[in-house]
């Protein structure tokens, strides 16, 4: 009796180890279907696995086939984890299907063929752990934790053989969040940094790069994607420090006339116009000042006395870049109100057509006669300024000048 009990415990131990276990390393709940071949195809699903959790999904036979197949759908997402082997599943309900490679005789709208990923599992009685890593895109935007293979230049590797480094990065609605970490192929940390945006790739704050032995190669500080300080060492180990200097760059004054809303409605005029924002390379922050009036002469007089560029030059010399506030800057006079919006160039047509668009609130002024606007750490890839006249009867003249603070190191 004791011998039989010992044998039973041994068998239970073997069976408990001889499992295929799937782990969800992603940011969303997933639903997994599995498949295996034993004289015929069998599919089974769905196994619900929460983020960072595991689920035992299959016990292989002692002398069974070591090929194993799986696929997964991702909760509230328009993508999934799929391979190249088409097999039958029930899209909505729990299922077990024999002969899952043949759907000709089945008439059920819930059934469909999903493409399964093929992998090799360990021979009985060893456990097989399959990590489900996926770069998630939902509604066209990157979501959750991503792992990317990089080539020797640090760019995305299109071919697996070109991978030399790895990058771990977390996204929230397409925007990188928290620390980004790059690793050497042996798992040692290569770099850690934060990003303002991934496309275009713009560093933010304090960033550190490491040599393969773990010592620091260089440290850089970024503002609005531009390096403003750097510490590194030369071949002899001497520390080299560099600090950015700042230059004020004035863009040409833009003078526009905007029709009234009644003119737009009855005569085909325009009560809205666009001013492109073409910032010079190295811009760490930028400003614009504007004045508006029904009188062209008054607008020209105010524009001829714009003081933003000279104010910024004096303040940077005296207080440094980080200490500038709007209260230190001279606001030009104005006579009549208008609306000024800052938005991504994607909304160009929406703004002009009067349809819905998203704007950047910090860079927007509504129902003001004039002003100075400061833009720091703005996330826009291609910013544009939209000017709108809400007056029913009168057109308006507006003058705007953009001034950039450019870092050079």
CSV table of C-alpha atoms in Angstrom, one decimal:
chain,number,residue,atom,x,y,z
A,1,UNK,CA,0.0,0.0,0.0
A,2,UNK,CA,2.8,2.4,0.9
A,3,UNK,CA,4.6,1.5,-2.3
A,4,UNK,CA,1.5,2.3,-4.4
A,5,UNK,CA,1.0,5.6,-2.6
A,6,UNK,CA,4.7,6.5,-3.2
A,7,UNK,CA,4.2,5.7,-6.9
A,8,UNK,CA,1.1,7.8,-7.0
A,9,UNK,CA,2.9,10.8,-5.5
A,10,UNK,CA,5.7,10.3,-8.0
A,11,UNK,CA,3.3,10.2,-10.9
A,12,UNK,CA,1.5,13.3,-9.6
A,13,UNK,CA,4.8,15.1,-9.3
A,14,UNK,CA,5.8,14.1,-12.9
A,15,UNK,CA,2.4,15.3,-14.3
A,16,UNK,CA,2.5,18.5,-12.3
A,17,UNK,CA,5.9,19.3,-14.0
A,18,UNK,CA,4.9,18.1,-17.5
A,19,UNK,CA,2.9,21.2,-18.3
A,20,UNK,CA,2.9,23.7,-21.1
A,21,UNK,CA,2.5,27.1,-19.3
A,22,UNK,CA,1.9,30.4,-21.1
A,23,UNK,CA,2.8,33.7,-19.5
A,24,UNK,CA,1.3,37.0,-20.5
A,25,UNK,CA,4.1,39.6,-20.4
A,26,UNK,CA,2.0,42.3,-22.0
A,27,UNK,CA,-0.2,45.1,-20.7
A,28,UNK,CA,-3.6,43.7,-21.6
A,29,UNK,CA,-5.6,40.6,-20.8
A,30,UNK,CA,-5.4,38.0,-23.5
A,31,UNK,CA,-7.5,35.0,-24.6
A,32,UNK,CA,-5.4,32.0,-25.8
A,33,UNK,CA,-6.4,29.1,-28.0
A,34,UNK,CA,-4.1,26.1,-28.3
A,35,UNK,CA,-3.6,23.4,-30.9
A,36,UNK,CA,-1.8,20.0,-31.1
A,37,UNK,CA,-1.7,17.1,-33.5
A,38,UNK,CA,-2.3,13.5,-32.2
A,39,UNK,CA,-3.5,11.5,-35.3
A,40,UNK,CA,-5.6,14.5,-36.1
A,41,UNK,CA,-5.7,18.2,-35.2
A,42,UNK,CA,-7.4,19.4,-32.0
A,43,UNK,CA,-7.9,23.0,-31.0
A,44,UNK,CA,-9.1,24.3,-27.6
A,45,UNK,CA,-9.8,27.7,-26.0
A,46,UNK,CA,-10.2,30.2,-24.6
A,47,UNK,CA,-7.7,30.5,-21.8
A,48,UNK,CA,-7.9,33.9,-20.1
A,49,UNK,CA,-4.6,35.2,-18.9
A,50,UNK,CA,-4.2,38.5,-17.0
A,51,UNK,CA,-1.1,40.7,-17.5
A,52,UNK,CA,2.0,39.3,-15.8
A,53,UNK,CA,0.1,36.0,-15.0
A,54,UNK,CA,0.6,32.4,-16.1
A,55,UNK,CA,-1.8,29.7,-17.1
A,56,UNK,CA,-1.2,25.9,-17.5
A,57,UNK,CA,-2.9,25.1,-20.8
A,58,UNK,CA,-1.7,21.6,-21.9
A,59,UNK,CA,-0.2,18.3,-20.6
A,60,UNK,CA,1.8,16.5,-23.2
A,61,UNK,CA,1.7,12.7,-23.6
A,62,UNK,CA,4.8,10.7,-22.6
A,63,UNK,CA,5.6,9.9,-26.2
A,64,UNK,CA,3.6,12.6,-27.8
A,65,UNK,CA,4.3,15.1,-30.5
A,66,UNK,CA,6.7,17.9,-29.3
A,67,UNK,CA,5.1,20.4,-31.7
A,68,UNK,CA,2.7,22.8,-30.1
A,69,UNK,CA,0.6,25.6,-31.5
A,70,UNK,CA,-1.1,28.7,-30.0
A,71,UNK,CA,-2.7,32.0,-30.9
A,72,UNK,CA,-4.2,34.8,-28.8
A,73,UNK,CA,-6.6,37.7,-29.0
A,74,UNK,CA,-6.0,40.8,-26.9
A,75,UNK,CA,-8.6,42.5,-24.8
A,76,UNK,CA,-10.2,45.6,-26.3
A,77,UNK,CA,-7.7,45.7,-29.1
A,78,UNK,CA,-7.7,45.4,-32.9
A,79,UNK,CA,-4.6,43.1,-33.0
A,80,UNK,CA,-3.7,39.7,-31.7
A,81,UNK,CA,-0.9,37.1,-31.6
A,82,UNK,CA,-1.0,35.0,-34.7
A,83,UNK,CA,1.2,32.7,-36.7
A,84,UNK,CA,0.9,30.9,-40.1
A,85,UNK,CA,-1.0,27.6,-39.4
A,86,UNK,CA,-4.8,28.1,-40.0
A,87,UNK,CA,-7.0,26.0,-37.7
A,88,UNK,CA,-10.6,26.2,-36.6
A,89,UNK,CA,-11.8,28.1,-33.5
A,90,UNK,CA,-15.1,29.4,-32.0
A,91,UNK,CA,-14.6,33.2,-32.0
A,92,UNK,CA,-17.0,33.8,-29.1
A,93,UNK,CA,-17.4,30.7,-26.9
A,94,UNK,CA,-15.3,28.1,-25.1
A,95,UNK,CA,-14.5,25.2,-27.4
A,96,UNK,CA,-12.7,22.0,-28.1
A,97,UNK,CA,-12.6,20.9,-31.8
A,98,UNK,CA,-11.3,17.6,-33.2
A,99,UNK,CA,-10.4,17.7,-36.9
A,100,UNK,CA,-9.8,21.4,-36.5
A,101,UNK,CA,-8.1,21.7,-39.9
A,102,UNK,CA,-11.3,20.8,-41.7
A,103,UNK,CA,-14.3,23.3,-41.6
A,104,UNK,CA,-16.1,22.4,-44.8
A,105,UNK,CA,-18.9,20.4,-43.1
A,106,UNK,CA,-19.5,22.9,-40.3
A,107,UNK,CA,-22.2,25.6,-40.6
A,108,UNK,CA,-21.8,28.0,-37.8
A,109,UNK,CA,-21.2,31.7,-38.1
A,110,UNK,CA,-19.2,31.8,-34.8
A,111,UNK,CA,-16.5,29.6,-36.3
A,112,UNK,CA,-13.5,30.8,-38.1
A,113,UNK,CA,-9.9,29.8,-38.9
A,114,UNK,CA,-7.2,31.6,-36.9
A,115,UNK,CA,-3.5,31.3,-37.7
A,116,UNK,CA,-1.6,29.6,-35.0
A,117,UNK,CA,2.1,30.0,-34.0
A,118,UNK,CA,4.1,26.8,-34.1
A,119,UNK,CA,6.7,26.1,-31.4
A,120,UNK,CA,8.5,23.1,-29.9
A,121,UNK,CA,7.8,22.1,-26.3
A,122,UNK,CA,10.1,20.1,-24.0
A,123,UNK,CA,9.8,16.3,-23.9
A,124,UNK,CA,7.8,14.7,-21.2
A,125,UNK,CA,8.1,15.2,-18.2
A,126,UNK,CA,9.8,18.6,-18.4
A,127,UNK,CA,7.8,21.8,-18.0
A,128,UNK,CA,7.6,24.3,-21.0
A,129,UNK,CA,7.2,28.0,-20.3
A,130,UNK,CA,6.2,30.1,-23.3
A,131,UNK,CA,6.5,33.9,-22.7
A,132,UNK,CA,4.0,35.9,-24.7
A,133,UNK,CA,5.7,39.1,-25.5
A,134,UNK,CA,3.9,41.5,-27.9
A,135,UNK,CA,4.2,45.0,-29.0
A,136,UNK,CA,0.7,46.3,-28.7
A,137,UNK,CA,-1.1,48.7,-31.1
A,138,UNK,CA,-4.7,49.7,-30.3
A,139,UNK,CA,-6.6,52.1,-32.5
A,140,UNK,CA,-3.4,52.9,-34.3
A,141,UNK,CA,-1.5,53.9,-31.2
A,142,UNK,CA,1.3,52.1,-29.4
A,143,UNK,CA,0.2,50.8,-25.9
A,144,UNK,CA,1.9,49.1,-23.0
A,145,UNK,CA,5.4,47.6,-22.7
A,146,UNK,CA,7.3,47.2,-25.9
A,147,UNK,CA,10.6,45.4,-26.6
A,148,UNK,CA,12.4,46.4,-29.8
A,149,UNK,CA,15.5,44.9,-31.4
A,150,UNK,CA,18.1,47.4,-32.4
A,151,UNK,CA,20.9,47.2,-35.0
A,152,UNK,CA,24.6,48.2,-34.4
A,153,UNK,CA,23.6,51.9,-35.2
A,154,UNK,CA,20.8,51.9,-32.6
A,155,UNK,CA,18.1,51.8,-35.2
A,156,UNK,CA,15.2,49.4,-35.4
A,157,UNK,CA,16.4,46.1,-36.8
A,158,UNK,CA,14.3,44.9,-39.7
A,159,UNK,CA,16.0,41.5,-39.7
A,160,UNK,CA,16.6,39.4,-36.6
A,161,UNK,CA,20.2,38.6,-37.6
A,162,UNK,CA,20.9,42.4,-37.4
A,163,UNK,CA,19.9,42.7,-33.7
A,164,UNK,CA,22.7,43.8,-31.4
A,165,UNK,CA,20.8,45.6,-28.6
A,166,UNK,CA,17.3,45.6,-27.1
A,167,UNK,CA,15.1,48.5,-26.0
A,168,UNK,CA,12.3,48.3,-23.4
A,169,UNK,CA,9.8,51.1,-23.6
A,170,UNK,CA,6.3,51.8,-22.2
A,171,UNK,CA,3.7,53.6,-24.2
A,172,UNK,CA,0.4,55.2,-23.3
A,173,UNK,CA,-1.7,56.2,-26.3
A,174,UNK,CA,1.4,56.4,-28.5
A,175,UNK,CA,3.3,58.6,-26.0
A,176,UNK,CA,6.4,57.1,-24.2
A,177,UNK,CA,6.0,57.0,-20.4
A,178,UNK,CA,8.7,56.6,-17.7
A,179,UNK,CA,12.2,55.3,-18.2
A,180,UNK,CA,13.3,53.8,-21.5
A,181,UNK,CA,16.1,51.2,-21.1
A,182,UNK,CA,18.5,49.9,-23.7
A,183,UNK,CA,20.4,46.6,-23.1
A,184,UNK,CA,23.4,44.9,-24.6
A,185,UNK,CA,22.8,41.4,-26.0
A,186,UNK,CA,24.1,39.9,-22.7
A,187,UNK,CA,21.4,41.7,-20.8
A,188,UNK,CA,23.7,44.5,-19.3
A,189,UNK,CA,22.2,48.0,-19.2
A,190,UNK,CA,23.4,50.1,-22.1
A,191,UNK,CA,21.4,53.3,-21.6
A,192,UNK,CA,18.5,54.8,-19.6
A,193,UNK,CA,16.6,57.9,-20.6
A,194,UNK,CA,13.2,59.5,-21.0
A,195,UNK,CA,11.5,60.7,-24.2
A,196,UNK,CA,9.2,63.5,-25.1
A,197,UNK,CA,8.2,61.6,-28.2
A,198,UNK,CA,9.1,58.5,-30.1
A,199,UNK,CA,8.4,59.7,-33.6
A,200,UNK,CA,10.3,61.9,-33.9
A,201,UNK,CA,12.7,60.5,-31.3
A,202,UNK,CA,13.3,63.3,-28.7
A,203,UNK,CA,15.2,62.8,-25.5
A,204,UNK,CA,14.1,64.5,-22.3
A,205,UNK,CA,15.8,65.3,-19.0
A,206,UNK,CA,18.8,63.4,-17.7
A,207,UNK,CA,20.0,60.6,-19.9
A,208,UNK,CA,22.9,58.1,-19.2
A,209,UNK,CA,24.8,55.7,-21.5
A,210,UNK,CA,27.0,52.9,-20.2
A,211,UNK,CA,30.0,51.0,-21.5
A,212,UNK,CA,29.8,47.1,-21.7
A,213,UNK,CA,31.7,46.9,-18.3
A,214,UNK,CA,29.0,48.9,-16.6
A,215,UNK,CA,30.9,52.2,-16.2
A,216,UNK,CA,29.3,55.4,-17.4
A,217,UNK,CA,30.2,56.4,-21.0
A,218,UNK,CA,28.4,59.7,-21.0
A,219,UNK,CA,25.6,61.7,-19.4
A,220,UNK,CA,23.5,64.3,-21.2
A,221,UNK,CA,20.7,66.6,-20.2
A,222,UNK,CA,18.0,67.4,-22.8
A,223,UNK,CA,15.4,70.1,-23.0
A,224,UNK,CA,12.7,69.8,-25.6
A,225,UNK,CA,14.8,67.1,-27.4
A,226,UNK,CA,17.9,69.3,-27.5
A,227,UNK,CA,21.1,68.5,-25.5
A,228,UNK,CA,22.0,71.4,-23.2
A,229,UNK,CA,24.8,69.8,-21.1
A,230,UNK,CA,27.1,66.8,-21.4
A,231,UNK,CA,29.6,64.9,-19.3
A,232,UNK,CA,31.9,62.3,-20.8
A,233,UNK,CA,35.4,61.0,-20.4
A,234,UNK,CA,38.3,60.7,-22.9
A,235,UNK,CA,40.5,57.7,-23.6
A,236,UNK,CA,42.8,58.7,-20.6
A,237,UNK,CA,39.8,58.9,-18.3
A,238,UNK,CA,39.7,62.6,-17.9
A,239,UNK,CA,36.3,64.1,-17.5
A,240,UNK,CA,35.0,66.4,-20.2
A,241,UNK,CA,32.1,68.7,-19.4
A,242,UNK,CA,30.2,70.8,-22.0
A,243,UNK,CA,27.5,73.4,-21.4
A,244,UNK,CA,25.2,74.8,-24.0
A,245,UNK,CA,25.1,78.5,-24.9
A,246,UNK,CA,21.8,80.1,-26.0
A,247,UNK,CA,21.0,82.2,-29.0
A,248,UNK,CA,17.9,84.2,-29.7
A,249,UNK,CA,16.6,83.7,-33.3
A,250,UNK,CA,13.8,85.9,-34.7
A,251,UNK,CA,11.6,84.6,-37.4
A,252,UNK,CA,10.1,87.1,-39.9
A,253,UNK,CA,7.0,89.0,-38.7
A,254,UNK,CA,3.8,87.5,-40.3
A,255,UNK,CA,1.2,90.1,-41.2
A,256,UNK,CA,-2.3,88.8,-42.1
A,257,UNK,CA,-5.7,90.2,-42.8
A,258,UNK,CA,-8.7,88.0,-41.9
A,259,UNK,CA,-12.3,88.6,-43.1
A,260,UNK,CA,-15.4,88.8,-40.9
A,261,UNK,CA,-17.6,85.8,-40.5
A,262,UNK,CA,-20.3,87.4,-42.6
A,263,UNK,CA,-17.8,88.1,-45.4
A,264,UNK,CA,-16.8,84.4,-45.3
A,265,UNK,CA,-20.5,83.3,-45.5
A,266,UNK,CA,-21.8,85.7,-48.1
A,267,UNK,CA,-18.7,86.6,-50.2
A,268,UNK,CA,-16.4,83.6,-49.9
A,269,UNK,CA,-13.8,85.3,-47.8
A,270,UNK,CA,-11.8,83.6,-45.0
A,271,UNK,CA,-12.3,84.2,-41.3
A,272,UNK,CA,-9.4,81.9,-40.5
A,273,UNK,CA,-5.8,81.6,-41.7
A,274,UNK,CA,-2.7,79.5,-41.0
A,275,UNK,CA,0.8,80.5,-40.0
A,276,UNK,CA,3.4,77.7,-40.2
A,277,UNK,CA,5.9,77.4,-37.4
A,278,UNK,CA,9.3,76.6,-38.9
A,279,UNK,CA,11.6,76.4,-35.9
A,280,UNK,CA,15.4,76.3,-36.3
A,281,UNK,CA,17.4,73.2,-35.3
A,282,UNK,CA,18.3,73.2,-31.6
A,283,UNK,CA,15.2,75.1,-30.4
A,284,UNK,CA,14.8,74.3,-26.7
A,285,UNK,CA,11.8,76.6,-26.2
A,286,UNK,CA,10.0,79.3,-28.3
A,287,UNK,CA,7.7,82.2,-28.0
A,288,UNK,CA,5.3,84.2,-30.1
A,289,UNK,CA,4.0,87.7,-29.6
A,290,UNK,CA,1.1,89.2,-31.5
A,291,UNK,CA,-1.1,92.2,-31.9
A,292,UNK,CA,-4.5,92.7,-33.6
A,293,UNK,CA,-6.6,95.6,-34.8
A,294,UNK,CA,-9.1,96.6,-37.4
A,295,UNK,CA,-6.6,99.4,-38.2
A,296,UNK,CA,-3.7,98.3,-40.4
A,297,UNK,CA,-1.7,101.3,-39.3
A,298,UNK,CA,-2.1,100.6,-35.6
A,299,UNK,CA,-1.0,96.9,-36.1
A,300,UNK,CA,2.0,98.0,-38.1
A,301,UNK,CA,3.0,100.5,-35.4
A,302,UNK,CA,2.7,97.9,-32.7
A,303,UNK,CA,4.6,95.3,-34.7
A,304,UNK,CA,7.5,97.8,-35.4
A,305,UNK,CA,7.9,98.0,-31.6
A,306,UNK,CA,7.9,94.2,-30.8
A,307,UNK,CA,10.2,93.8,-27.8
A,308,UNK,CA,10.1,90.0,-27.3
A,309,UNK,CA,13.5,89.2,-28.9
A,310,UNK,CA,15.4,92.0,-27.0
A,311,UNK,CA,13.7,91.1,-23.7
A,312,UNK,CA,14.7,87.4,-24.1
A,313,UNK,CA,18.3,88.3,-25.0
A,314,UNK,CA,18.6,90.5,-21.9
A,315,UNK,CA,17.0,87.9,-19.6
A,316,UNK,CA,19.1,85.0,-20.8
A,317,UNK,CA,22.2,87.0,-20.2
A,318,UNK,CA,21.1,88.0,-16.7
A,319,UNK,CA,19.0,85.2,-15.3
A,320,UNK,CA,19.6,82.1,-17.4
A,321,UNK,CA,17.1,80.2,-19.5
A,322,UNK,CA,15.2,78.3,-16.7
A,323,UNK,CA,14.2,81.5,-14.8
A,324,UNK,CA,12.3,83.3,-17.6
A,325,UNK,CA,8.6,83.9,-16.8
A,326,UNK,CA,6.0,85.7,-18.9
A,327,UNK,CA,5.8,88.5,-16.3
A,328,UNK,CA,9.3,89.6,-17.3
A,329,UNK,CA,8.3,90.1,-21.0
A,330,UNK,CA,6.7,93.2,-22.6
A,331,UNK,CA,3.2,92.7,-23.9
A,332,UNK,CA,2.5,94.7,-27.1
A,333,UNK,CA,-0.6,96.9,-27.3
A,334,UNK,CA,-3.7,95.7,-29.3
A,335,UNK,CA,-7.1,97.1,-30.2
A,336,UNK,CA,-9.5,94.3,-31.3
A,337,UNK,CA,-9.8,90.7,-30.2
A,338,UNK,CA,-9.1,87.5,-32.2
A,339,UNK,CA,-8.4,83.8,-31.4
A,340,UNK,CA,-5.0,82.2,-31.8
A,341,UNK,CA,-4.7,78.4,-31.7
A,342,UNK,CA,-1.6,76.2,-31.6
A,343,UNK,CA,-2.1,72.7,-33.0
A,344,UNK,CA,-0.5,69.8,-34.9
A,345,UNK,CA,-0.3,70.2,-38.7
A,346,UNK,CA,-2.6,67.2,-39.0
A,347,UNK,CA,-5.5,69.5,-38.1
A,348,UNK,CA,-4.7,72.1,-40.8
A,349,UNK,CA,-7.8,71.3,-42.9
A,350,UNK,CA,-10.1,70.8,-39.9
A,351,UNK,CA,-9.2,74.3,-38.6
A,352,UNK,CA,-9.8,76.0,-41.9
A,353,UNK,CA,-13.0,74.1,-42.6
A,354,UNK,CA,-14.5,74.8,-39.1
A,355,UNK,CA,-14.6,71.2,-38.1
A,356,UNK,CA,-13.4,69.6,-34.9
A,357,UNK,CA,-9.7,69.8,-34.1
A,358,UNK,CA,-7.4,69.4,-31.1
A,359,UNK,CA,-5.3,72.3,-30.0
A,360,UNK,CA,-2.5,72.8,-27.5
A,361,UNK,CA,-4.0,74.8,-24.7
A,362,UNK,CA,-0.8,76.3,-23.3
A,363,UNK,CA,0.0,77.8,-26.7
A,364,UNK,CA,-3.6,79.0,-27.4
A,365,UNK,CA,-5.1,82.4,-26.7
A,366,UNK,CA,-8.8,83.1,-27.3
A,367,UNK,CA,-10.6,86.5,-27.2
A,368,UNK,CA,-7.4,88.6,-26.6
A,369,UNK,CA,-6.2,91.8,-28.4
A,370,UNK,CA,-2.5,91.0,-28.0
A,371,UNK,CA,-0.1,88.9,-26.0
A,372,UNK,CA,3.1,87.0,-25.5
A,373,UNK,CA,2.9,83.2,-25.4
A,374,UNK,CA,5.6,80.9,-24.1
A,375,UNK,CA,6.0,77.3,-25.4
A,376,UNK,CA,8.0,74.9,-23.3
A,377,UNK,CA,8.2,71.1,-23.7
A,378,UNK,CA,5.5,71.1,-26.4
A,379,UNK,CA,4.9,67.6,-27.8
A,380,UNK,CA,3.8,68.7,-31.3
A,381,UNK,CA,5.8,67.2,-34.2
A,382,UNK,CA,4.9,70.0,-36.8
A,383,UNK,CA,3.2,72.9,-34.9
A,384,UNK,CA,1.0,75.4,-36.7
A,385,UNK,CA,-0.6,78.6,-35.5
A,386,UNK,CA,-4.2,79.2,-36.6
A,387,UNK,CA,-5.7,82.7,-36.4
A,388,UNK,CA,-9.5,83.2,-36.3
A,389,UNK,CA,-11.7,86.3,-36.5
A,390,UNK,CA,-15.1,85.8,-34.7
A,391,UNK,CA,-16.4,89.3,-35.6
A,392,UNK,CA,-19.6,89.2,-37.6
A,393,UNK,CA,-19.0,92.6,-39.4
A,394,UNK,CA,-15.4,93.7,-39.3
A,395,UNK,CA,-12.2,92.2,-40.7
A,396,UNK,CA,-9.1,92.3,-38.6
A,397,UNK,CA,-5.3,92.8,-39.1
A,398,UNK,CA,-2.9,90.6,-37.1
A,399,UNK,CA,0.9,90.6,-36.8
A,400,UNK,CA,2.7,87.7,-35.2
A,401,UNK,CA,6.4,87.1,-34.6
A,402,UNK,CA,7.9,83.8,-33.5
A,403,UNK,CA,11.2,83.9,-31.5
A,404,UNK,CA,13.2,80.8,-30.8
A,405,UNK,CA,15.7,80.1,-28.0
A,406,UNK,CA,18.4,77.9,-29.7
A,407,UNK,CA,21.0,75.9,-27.8
A,408,UNK,CA,24.4,75.2,-29.1
A,409,UNK,CA,27.0,72.9,-27.5
